[in-house]
Amino acid sequence: MKGKLNLNFLFALALLATAAVLPLFLQRTSGGKYNMIVLTYAMIWAVAASSLNLVLGYTGQACLAHGAFVGIGAYSIAIMVERVGINYWLALPLTCLLTAFVGFLIGLPSFRTRGPYFAIVTLCFNVIVYATFENWTWLSGGYAGQPITLPAALSGRLARYYFVLAFLVITLLVVRQIVKSIVGASFLSILSNEGLSEAVGISAFRYKLLSFTVSCFFAGLAGALFATASGRVDSSITSYLHSFYVLIYVLIGGVATLAGPVLGAVGLYFLLDRIKGLGEFRYVGFGVLLILIIVFFPRGLVGGLNQLRDWARERRSARSPGEEVAG
Amino acid sequence: MSFFVNQVIIGIQLGSQYMMMALGLTLIFGILDISHFAHGHIYMVGAYLLYIFSVLLGINYWLALPLCMAALALAGVLVERLVYRPLRGTPSINTFIAAIGLLLAIETLVRGIKKDAVRVPVPVDRSVSVLGMSLEVQRIIVILGALVILLLLQWFIQRTRLGIAIEAMAQDREGASLVGINVNRISALTFAIASALAGVAAVLMAPLGSITPEMGNLLILKAFVIVVIGGLGSIKGAIAGGYILGIIEALGVAYISSTYKDVFAFALLIIILAVKPTGLFGERTAS
């Protein structure tokens, strides 16, 4: 058990070191600079995917409103900084809290439904938000969108890269801490058997709402980071298509694993950018891939790898029973 | 007053379309426990098929109707066989996610082939005067067509052996298979019927608006709203809910705002769920 933990820890450390060193090489060429921007956005979607993972992977509730929450986060930081005149560093936490509060309010009626119907209700909410930002130009800034002025410290793309990376690491650490806590155990119990957890005194409604609110907090963070990276927000960020994409990142990467959503988001976002030339047809493969994953590997890429490793370990220990005790 | 009556008629016509979509969904849900979220995209494919048949190939509109129905029925059977059957017995959310993959694939494929909206000419290009306001004949065709379909469906489920087998499976899947009903065949049949219903809705509605790859998105959400509001698996609820939503939407557009016309249905859903989670007619919770 200890060996496995250390292996995961080393793997995470290696990934983090790569992410930290990579820009030093990318800085040198113009193509590299472009890729650095792509990676910055990819990591923002990784934050969004990790936030969805909390409610989808660990609590089993498929929220299809994360596009709306990312959009609300992006707009609220831009409007706070630009129109209200709040300092950026104060607006950032306020944005997360505001998005979490909106999530709490939406969770109240939505969690009266379950399974696919919860997904549909949240999707309906996303459509409402999208329609509002599309049509209410006073709020959304219309076609031109809402610009945001960044503090001097974040004016360089290298700074923004590390800024986003830092928040991705923080998000993952918080999600890890929650999942390991007693609250996370309650989430998991709802995931595996809602009726039974109610029977042993876990209020499923309350914990689902908690999981959802925390998830929205980080979706708001992803939105704020998106506004920071792009410098301008328009209504397309609130589209429900983003909800679908984030869902796909989580599922293909692997639900209920820490690394899955990150690898899914970064990998797929980068890949989609690579095959830009295919236009719309890229997403056809996306859809088919999603069906294949859910039919054959419902635990995603990382989940599948874990399964494989457990299977190999079981085979080894079956062959030499003494080894497991010794190791 | 005549304006009001006119809007109600338009509402009934919109409601006819919603009802046909919701009927398919509620049949599939009631019998198979599947939330068929790609149903709106089957409708969209139906509208494009009508465009191919009647505009590109020059086939008569009324001949294109059964052709589209048959083609969609086949598509429905394929969807059931390739996407949903492998997922039978897994958590219902898996089926739902597979449906999202399916709709994404269908929509982007169509958009990749033909990005711009297309139109189909109206078969009966005339208007009649109702209480001094003019009304397109096509709207009346939609209303009557939906009623005919409704009666046919009612007759099929209550009077034919296959229909009774479907009803039996809706009540108890294991019991039905114990008395010799082939579950796979009934699943395929249910999808065929529901998709053919979507085909009728698409062919009747398509001449009234433009055909776009996105047209199924909001429609499927509204149909699901109707199914939830009407009570899951309830045919009566789907019919009543369809007409109610159509009329509310038409009146909302006429008297409140046309910009936010798509929001009414979803706001209504959130309000109704907050008050009565089982829907207006059903006992089952939306689980």
XYZ file of C-alpha atoms in Angstrom:
614
model
C 0.000 0.000 0.000
C 2.770 2.378 0.959
C 4.727 1.573 -2.173
C 1.721 2.342 -4.351
C 1.195 5.704 -2.692
C 4.810 6.678 -3.209
C 4.624 5.650 -6.841
C 1.575 7.880 -7.387
C 3.280 10.686 -5.529
C 6.422 10.373 -7.657
C 4.335 10.302 -10.804
C 2.504 13.477 -9.767
C 5.799 15.138 -8.872
C 7.284 14.235 -12.243
C 4.238 15.655 -14.029
C 4.401 18.860 -12.012
C 8.123 19.251 -12.691
C 7.507 18.765 -16.423
C 4.718 21.343 -16.375
C 6.949 23.778 -14.512
C 9.994 23.372 -16.767
C 8.154 23.131 -20.093
C 7.640 26.901 -20.647
C 11.401 27.497 -20.458
C 11.730 25.492 -23.671
C 8.486 26.704 -25.224
C 9.509 30.339 -24.700
C 12.231 30.038 -27.331
C 10.192 29.531 -30.500
C 7.050 31.253 -31.776
C 5.340 27.880 -32.217
C 6.284 27.074 -28.646
C 4.777 30.334 -27.424
C 1.542 29.444 -29.150
C 1.570 26.007 -27.539
C 2.120 27.612 -24.175
C -1.114 29.555 -24.608
C -2.911 26.366 -25.671
C -1.566 24.621 -22.563
C -2.721 27.515 -20.372
C -6.295 27.096 -21.646
C -5.998 23.318 -21.371
C -5.070 23.656 -17.688
C -8.038 25.983 -17.123
C -10.337 23.298 -18.499
C -8.495 20.829 -16.267
C -9.581 22.944 -13.272
C -13.168 22.855 -14.574
C -12.955 19.103 -15.188
C -11.558 18.480 -11.687
C -14.428 20.488 -10.221
C -16.959 18.427 -12.185
C -15.171 15.269 -11.073
C -15.993 16.110 -7.456
C -19.725 16.046 -8.121
C -19.789 13.508 -10.984
C -17.010 11.116 -10.063
C -17.125 11.132 -6.272
C -20.809 11.831 -5.666
C -22.290 10.320 -8.847
C -24.348 13.328 -9.943
C -23.956 14.247 -13.631
C -24.103 18.027 -13.661
C -24.517 19.495 -17.143
C -24.298 23.132 -16.084
C -20.555 23.550 -15.707
C -20.454 25.592 -18.902
C -22.844 28.012 -17.218
C -20.828 28.119 -13.986
C -17.545 28.676 -15.818
C -19.310 31.422 -17.777
C -20.735 33.014 -14.637
C -17.273 32.971 -13.083
C -15.681 34.523 -16.166
C -18.285 37.252 -16.433
C -18.436 38.062 -12.754
C -14.696 38.690 -12.424
C -14.663 40.772 -15.619
C -17.666 42.845 -14.514
C -16.369 43.250 -10.946
C -12.965 44.475 -12.101
C -14.094 46.539 -15.061
C -17.444 48.044 -14.108
C -17.609 47.894 -10.319
C -13.936 48.747 -9.903
C -13.020 46.044 -7.392
C -9.330 45.129 -7.169
C -8.488 42.010 -9.211
C -7.060 40.111 -6.250
C -10.205 40.718 -4.231
C -12.500 40.008 -7.181
C -10.949 36.556 -7.695
C -12.111 35.009 -4.390
C -15.397 36.947 -4.585
C -16.058 35.406 -8.000
C -15.548 31.898 -6.653
C -17.863 32.579 -3.720
C -20.516 34.117 -5.959
C -20.451 31.137 -8.344
C -20.652 28.750 -5.397
C -23.674 30.667 -4.095
C -25.432 30.509 -7.480
C -24.645 26.786 -7.540
C -26.160 26.398 -4.076
C -29.372 28.137 -5.192
C -29.616 25.980 -8.330
C -28.810 22.816 -6.395
C -31.784 23.329 -4.069
C -34.520 22.533 -6.630
C -32.310 20.374 -8.888
C -31.480 17.757 -6.272
C -35.139 16.900 -5.958
C -34.480 14.856 -9.096
C -31.989 12.051 -9.639
C -29.798 10.501 -12.290
C -30.506 11.582 -15.856
C -33.218 13.972 -14.683
C -30.761 15.874 -12.549
C -28.589 16.152 -15.661
C -31.539 17.482 -17.648
C -32.534 20.047 -15.020
C -28.990 21.372 -14.794
C -28.797 21.456 -18.592
C -32.027 23.493 -18.615
C -30.387 25.937 -16.217
C -27.407 26.177 -18.564
C -29.710 26.962 -21.492
C -31.367 29.725 -19.452
C -27.989 31.240 -18.564
C -26.796 30.999 -22.166
C -29.978 32.596 -23.531
C -29.698 35.378 -20.946
C -26.097 36.238 -21.778
C -26.793 35.938 -25.533
C -29.712 38.353 -25.480
C -29.095 40.709 -22.590
C -26.345 42.800 -24.159
C -26.184 45.226 -21.241
C -24.939 42.365 -19.095
C -22.802 40.473 -21.588
C -21.395 43.326 -23.677
C -23.025 41.808 -26.771
C -20.883 40.830 -29.707
C -17.799 42.700 -28.497
C -17.997 41.014 -25.106
C -16.705 42.282 -21.791
C -12.978 43.134 -21.604
C -11.009 42.837 -18.380
C -7.875 44.777 -17.388
C -5.299 42.580 -15.687
C -2.946 43.586 -12.896
C 0.610 44.256 -14.097
C 1.889 41.014 -12.563
C -0.267 38.967 -14.949
C 0.432 40.858 -18.158
C 2.938 38.329 -19.528
C 1.860 34.987 -20.930
C 4.569 33.199 -18.956
C 3.189 34.671 -15.728
C -0.328 33.640 -16.681
C 0.865 30.094 -17.420
C 2.367 29.703 -13.942
C -0.621 31.460 -12.377
C -3.018 28.918 -13.902
C -0.675 26.011 -13.082
C -0.557 27.114 -9.445
C -4.346 27.204 -9.216
C -4.626 23.817 -10.894
C -2.310 22.345 -8.238
C -4.291 24.055 -5.461
C -7.564 22.721 -6.899
C -6.203 19.187 -7.034
C -4.859 19.382 -3.478
C -8.213 20.608 -2.168
C -10.158 17.947 -4.081
C -7.745 15.297 -2.751
C -8.165 16.581 0.801
C -11.980 16.569 0.508
C -12.087 13.073 -0.943
C -9.850 11.718 1.833
C -11.920 13.388 4.569
C -15.067 12.070 6.232
C -17.080 14.338 3.924
C -15.517 12.612 0.917
C -16.415 9.244 2.410
C -20.032 10.421 2.622
C -19.902 11.504 -1.032
C -18.614 8.075 -2.028
C -21.296 6.319 0.007
C -23.966 8.295 -1.889
C -22.272 7.326 -5.136
C -22.381 3.621 -4.365
C -25.752 3.391 -2.650
C -27.895 6.398 -1.916
C -30.651 4.505 -0.111
C -28.206 2.720 2.167
C -26.351 5.916 3.068
C -29.682 7.531 3.980
C -30.376 4.508 6.171
C -27.150 4.933 8.137
C -27.883 8.599 8.700
C -26.086 10.393 5.866
C -28.393 13.051 4.479
C -27.910 12.442 0.752
C -29.556 15.743 -0.172
C -27.289 17.771 2.107
C -24.058 16.104 0.992
C -24.988 16.253 -2.677
C -25.684 19.959 -2.267
C -22.369 20.433 -0.460
C -20.467 18.570 -3.165
C -22.236 20.612 -5.839
C -21.548 23.944 -4.127
C -17.846 23.185 -3.700
C -17.720 22.010 -7.316
C -19.269 25.301 -8.448
C -16.689 27.210 -6.389
C -13.928 25.693 -8.528
C -15.943 26.035 -11.745
C -16.108 29.743 -10.905
C -12.329 29.693 -10.400
C -11.904 28.118 -13.843
C -14.112 30.887 -15.259
C -12.070 33.595 -13.560
C -8.881 32.039 -14.935
C -10.444 31.881 -18.382
C -11.256 35.599 -18.245
C -7.688 36.249 -17.069
C -6.126 34.223 -19.871
C -8.271 35.634 -22.666
C -8.607 39.234 -21.445
C -12.149 39.392 -22.828
C -15.304 37.363 -22.206
C -18.246 36.879 -24.556
C -21.466 34.934 -24.225
C -20.112 31.838 -26.000
C -18.274 30.844 -22.799
C -21.638 30.167 -21.096
C -22.685 27.672 -23.810
C -23.893 24.240 -22.754
C -21.455 22.781 -25.289
C -18.741 23.494 -22.733
C -20.716 21.425 -20.224
C -20.590 18.531 -22.670
C -16.888 18.971 -23.350
C -15.968 19.121 -19.665
C -18.035 15.994 -19.090
C -16.122 14.270 -21.900
C -12.753 15.340 -20.457
C -13.677 13.803 -17.107
C -15.083 10.584 -18.529
C -12.327 9.896 -21.009
C -9.613 10.762 -18.486
C -11.254 8.694 -15.778
C -13.963 9.516 -13.227
C -13.185 9.420 -9.534
C -9.431 9.665 -10.049
C -7.376 12.783 -9.367
C -5.250 12.530 -12.492
C -8.011 11.472 -14.879
C -9.773 14.806 -15.447
C -6.430 16.618 -15.734
C -5.016 14.197 -18.285
C -8.360 14.104 -20.113
C -8.676 17.882 -20.311
C -5.061 18.686 -21.160
C -4.698 15.775 -23.574
C -7.949 16.245 -25.433
C -7.770 20.055 -25.543
C -4.263 19.861 -26.946
C -5.254 17.141 -29.415
C -8.305 19.097 -30.613
C -6.072 22.096 -31.225
C -3.632 19.925 -33.193
C -6.315 18.631 -35.571
C -7.960 22.031 -36.040
C -7.869 21.518 -39.822
C -10.636 18.917 -39.595
C -13.105 21.585 -38.440
C -16.428 20.281 -37.176
C -15.565 16.686 -37.961
C -13.228 16.576 -34.951
C -16.216 16.426 -32.658
C -17.752 13.478 -34.513
C -14.826 11.422 -33.266
C -15.330 13.000 -29.852
C -18.905 11.722 -29.687
C -18.044 8.236 -30.927
C -15.128 8.054 -28.492
C -17.469 8.943 -25.639
C -19.833 6.094 -26.542
C -16.958 3.606 -26.844
C -15.496 4.713 -23.516
C -18.794 4.418 -21.662
C -19.485 0.978 -23.166
C -16.022 -0.559 -22.834
C -14.079 1.486 -20.258
C -16.645 3.184 -17.997
C -13.823 4.171 -15.631
C -11.894 6.044 -18.325
C -8.216 6.024 -19.196
C -6.730 6.335 -15.711
C -9.365 4.036 -14.227
C -8.586 1.469 -16.915
C -4.855 1.680 -16.179
C -5.529 1.248 -12.454
C -7.664 -1.789 -13.207
C -4.892 -3.233 -15.320
C -2.329 -2.668 -12.566
C -4.557 -4.274 -9.924
C -5.167 -7.184 -12.237
C -1.416 -7.651 -12.797
C -0.739 -7.432 -9.077
C -3.437 -9.992 -8.336
C -1.927 -12.380 -10.843
C 1.519 -11.944 -9.358
C 0.299 -12.493 -5.815
C -1.721 -15.509 -6.949
C 1.460 -17.054 -8.311
C 3.580 -16.450 -5.193
C 1.366 -15.944 -2.143
C 4.249 -14.942 0.136
C 5.297 -11.952 -1.896
C 2.433 -9.656 -0.952
C 3.179 -10.055 2.766
C 6.864 -9.468 2.251
C 6.296 -6.393 0.032
C -59.738 38.371 -28.874
C -59.099 37.038 -32.367
C -55.376 37.628 -31.782
C -55.602 35.539 -28.635
C -57.428 32.685 -30.399
C -54.852 32.792 -33.173
C -52.023 32.506 -30.660
C -53.741 29.586 -28.947
C -54.033 27.780 -32.293
C -50.333 28.357 -32.909
C -49.736 27.067 -29.387
C -51.700 23.903 -30.115
C -49.667 23.428 -33.278
C -46.387 23.849 -31.365
C -47.795 21.557 -28.703
C -48.585 18.889 -31.334
C -44.915 18.771 -32.217
C -43.852 18.659 -28.572
C -46.408 15.973 -27.852
C -45.157 13.692 -30.629
C -41.587 14.045 -29.358
C -42.565 13.590 -25.719
C -44.667 10.516 -26.582
C -41.630 8.816 -28.084
C -39.493 9.679 -25.088
C -42.060 8.570 -22.552
C -42.620 5.283 -24.423
C -38.892 4.566 -24.398
C -38.571 5.580 -20.774
C -41.676 3.757 -19.593
C -40.803 0.525 -21.366
C -37.018 0.439 -21.275
C -36.002 2.901 -18.549
C -33.765 4.690 -21.047
C -33.450 8.482 -21.147
C -33.048 8.767 -24.898
C -31.401 12.168 -25.035
C -30.469 11.909 -28.717
C -34.154 11.755 -29.739
C -34.141 15.413 -30.816
C -31.255 14.695 -33.143
C -33.175 11.811 -34.678
C -35.839 14.452 -35.384
C -33.183 16.695 -36.943
C -32.015 13.843 -39.170
C -35.662 13.363 -40.185
C -35.926 16.994 -41.266
C -32.740 16.688 -43.337
C -34.026 13.469 -44.888
C -37.147 15.363 -45.947
C -34.871 17.981 -47.524
C -32.962 15.253 -49.380
C -36.123 13.474 -50.548
C -38.314 16.408 -51.501
C -35.802 19.069 -52.596
C -32.755 17.168 -53.849
C -34.553 14.114 -55.261
C -37.845 15.833 -56.103
C -40.071 13.227 -54.443
C -43.624 14.316 -53.581
C -43.998 15.607 -50.006
C -46.702 13.118 -49.055
C -44.648 10.252 -50.417
C -41.598 11.523 -48.541
C -43.519 11.284 -45.245
C -43.657 7.450 -45.070
C -40.113 7.253 -46.487
C -38.777 9.457 -43.693
C -40.749 7.520 -41.103
C -39.323 4.217 -42.338
C -35.766 5.547 -42.518
C -35.968 6.964 -39.005
C -37.532 3.782 -37.636
C -34.525 1.936 -39.018
C -32.168 4.517 -37.494
C -33.923 4.091 -34.156
C -33.454 0.330 -34.277
C -29.755 0.806 -35.062
C -29.314 3.249 -32.178
C -30.951 0.806 -29.791
C -28.844 -2.083 -31.043
C -25.461 -0.328 -31.212
C -25.575 2.184 -28.359
C -28.184 1.269 -25.770
C -28.265 -2.530 -25.776
C -24.587 -2.923 -24.786
C -25.346 -0.659 -21.811
C -28.356 -2.561 -20.526
C -27.979 -3.240 -16.810
C -25.473 -0.415 -16.186
C -26.405 2.703 -14.162
C -28.898 4.880 -16.019
C -26.446 7.761 -16.093
C -24.161 5.723 -18.385
C -26.946 5.430 -20.935
C -27.513 9.142 -20.699
C -23.843 9.910 -21.296
C -23.780 7.566 -24.293
C -26.751 9.521 -25.649
C -24.745 12.739 -25.312
C -21.923 11.146 -27.283
C -24.419 10.102 -29.935
C -26.015 13.520 -30.278
C -22.640 15.226 -30.433
C -21.538 12.859 -33.211
C -24.755 13.278 -35.222
C -24.902 17.053 -34.878
C -21.275 17.723 -35.778
C -21.420 15.256 -38.671
C -24.410 17.070 -40.174
C -22.847 20.469 -39.529
C -19.596 19.323 -41.093
C -21.422 18.266 -44.255
C -23.808 21.215 -44.525
C -23.271 24.173 -42.242
C -25.954 26.544 -43.520
C -29.638 26.262 -42.812
C -31.825 24.757 -45.524
C -35.537 25.119 -46.197
C -38.238 22.848 -47.560
C -41.180 24.358 -49.516
C -44.600 24.204 -47.881
C -46.725 21.506 -49.579
C -49.976 23.490 -49.296
C -48.911 27.104 -49.671
C -52.121 28.791 -48.603
C -53.611 30.546 -45.619
C -57.118 30.430 -44.259
C -58.805 33.138 -42.276
C -59.707 32.312 -38.668
C -61.720 35.015 -36.906
C -60.245 37.596 -39.244
C -56.604 36.529 -38.722
C -54.821 34.529 -41.374
C -53.370 31.128 -40.491
C -51.143 28.911 -42.627
C -52.790 25.673 -43.730
C -49.606 23.803 -42.790
C -50.233 24.610 -39.114
C -53.658 22.982 -39.345
C -52.066 19.972 -41.056
C -49.658 19.628 -38.121
C -52.501 19.711 -35.593
C -54.648 17.176 -37.474
C -51.679 14.967 -38.347
C -50.702 14.750 -34.691
C -54.252 13.770 -33.741
C -54.302 10.992 -36.352
C -50.957 9.687 -35.070
C -52.247 9.803 -31.511
C -55.334 7.725 -32.385
C -53.217 5.223 -34.346
C -50.839 4.803 -31.421
C -53.698 4.353 -28.992
C -55.244 1.696 -31.235
C -51.897 -0.073 -31.670
C -51.126 -0.312 -27.966
C -54.612 -1.348 -26.882
C -55.797 -3.566 -29.721
C -52.842 -5.406 -31.282
C -50.841 -8.333 -29.896
C -47.563 -6.439 -30.262
C -49.017 -3.432 -28.530
C -50.176 -5.551 -25.628
C -46.710 -7.121 -25.439
C -45.244 -3.618 -25.178
C -47.671 -2.756 -22.393
C -46.759 -6.000 -20.606
C -43.073 -5.177 -20.779
C -43.694 -1.679 -19.461
C -45.366 -3.192 -16.422
C -42.841 -5.931 -15.679
C -39.859 -6.753 -17.850
C -39.010 -10.065 -16.207
C -42.605 -11.205 -16.084
C -42.985 -10.368 -19.753
C -39.952 -12.419 -20.723
C -41.234 -15.316 -18.555
C -44.437 -15.539 -20.578
C -42.424 -15.674 -23.800
C -42.185 -12.046 -24.897
C -38.903 -11.385 -26.683
C -37.419 -8.432 -24.799
C -34.910 -7.563 -27.516
C -37.559 -7.488 -30.190
C -39.848 -5.285 -28.114
C -36.945 -2.912 -27.364
C -36.213 -2.572 -31.066
C -39.891 -2.102 -31.836
C -40.262 0.617 -29.211
C -37.344 2.529 -30.685
C -38.754 2.084 -34.180
C -42.138 3.489 -33.143
C -40.686 6.403 -31.184
C -38.312 7.327 -34.025
C -41.111 7.099 -36.599
C -43.114 9.480 -34.387
C -40.159 11.881 -34.435
C -40.149 11.438 -38.227
C -43.802 12.515 -38.487
C -43.118 15.535 -36.281
C -40.071 16.476 -38.370
C -41.786 16.117 -41.754
C -44.874 18.050 -40.659
C -42.917 20.822 -38.913
C -39.940 21.257 -41.255
C -41.738 23.361 -43.916
C -42.656 25.946 -41.239
C -39.087 26.898 -40.383
C -35.490 26.478 -41.396
C -33.616 23.207 -40.936
C -30.379 23.485 -38.969
C -28.023 20.987 -37.300
C -28.904 22.530 -33.920
C -32.685 22.272 -34.271
C -32.893 19.160 -32.111
C -31.104 20.646 -29.093
C -33.819 22.766 -27.565
C -36.578 20.492 -28.816
C -35.245 17.474 -26.914
C -34.846 19.529 -23.757
C -38.432 20.739 -24.037
C -39.655 17.206 -24.707
C -37.837 16.057 -21.573
C -39.331 18.936 -19.623
C -42.771 17.726 -20.761
C -41.975 14.158 -19.761
C -40.820 15.279 -16.309
C -43.737 17.679 -15.844
C -46.262 15.142 -17.147
C -44.902 12.340 -14.994
C -42.298 9.875 -16.212
C -43.604 7.113 -18.440
C -47.114 8.569 -18.465
C -48.654 8.793 -21.948
C -51.524 10.967 -20.719
C -48.998 13.301 -19.077
C -46.987 13.583 -22.297
C -50.072 14.540 -24.295
C -51.368 17.081 -21.791
C -47.893 18.431 -21.055
C -47.130 18.841 -24.753
C -50.184 20.949 -25.425
C -49.805 22.960 -22.212
C -46.189 23.819 -22.981
C -47.021 24.715 -26.599
C -49.791 27.108 -25.558
C -47.728 28.671 -22.751
C -44.870 29.240 -25.162
C -47.052 30.758 -27.886
C -48.744 33.096 -25.409
C -45.388 33.948 -23.844
C -43.998 34.944 -27.232
C -47.111 36.986 -28.033
C -47.480 38.806 -24.733
C -44.112 38.795 -22.945
C -40.996 38.430 -25.093
C -39.948 36.479 -28.154
C -36.248 36.758 -27.253
C -36.654 34.575 -24.205
C -39.223 32.178 -25.679
C -37.038 29.144 -25.022
C -36.561 30.076 -21.397
C -40.237 29.704 -20.389
C -40.207 25.918 -20.581
C -37.070 25.570 -18.489
C -38.086 28.096 -15.874
C -41.423 26.280 -15.642
C -39.604 22.989 -15.109
C -37.443 24.306 -12.283
C -40.485 25.852 -10.570
C -42.636 22.718 -10.909
C -39.846 20.453 -9.671
C -39.330 22.668 -6.664
C -43.035 22.326 -5.819
C -43.919 18.806 -6.965
C -40.972 16.538 -7.911
C -43.184 13.720 -9.228
C -44.626 15.858 -11.998
C -48.278 16.747 -12.466
C -49.637 13.318 -13.377
C -47.082 10.751 -12.238
C -46.250 8.951 -9.048
C -42.680 8.081 -9.971
C -40.020 10.558 -8.919
C -37.583 11.747 -11.525
C -34.886 9.254 -10.649
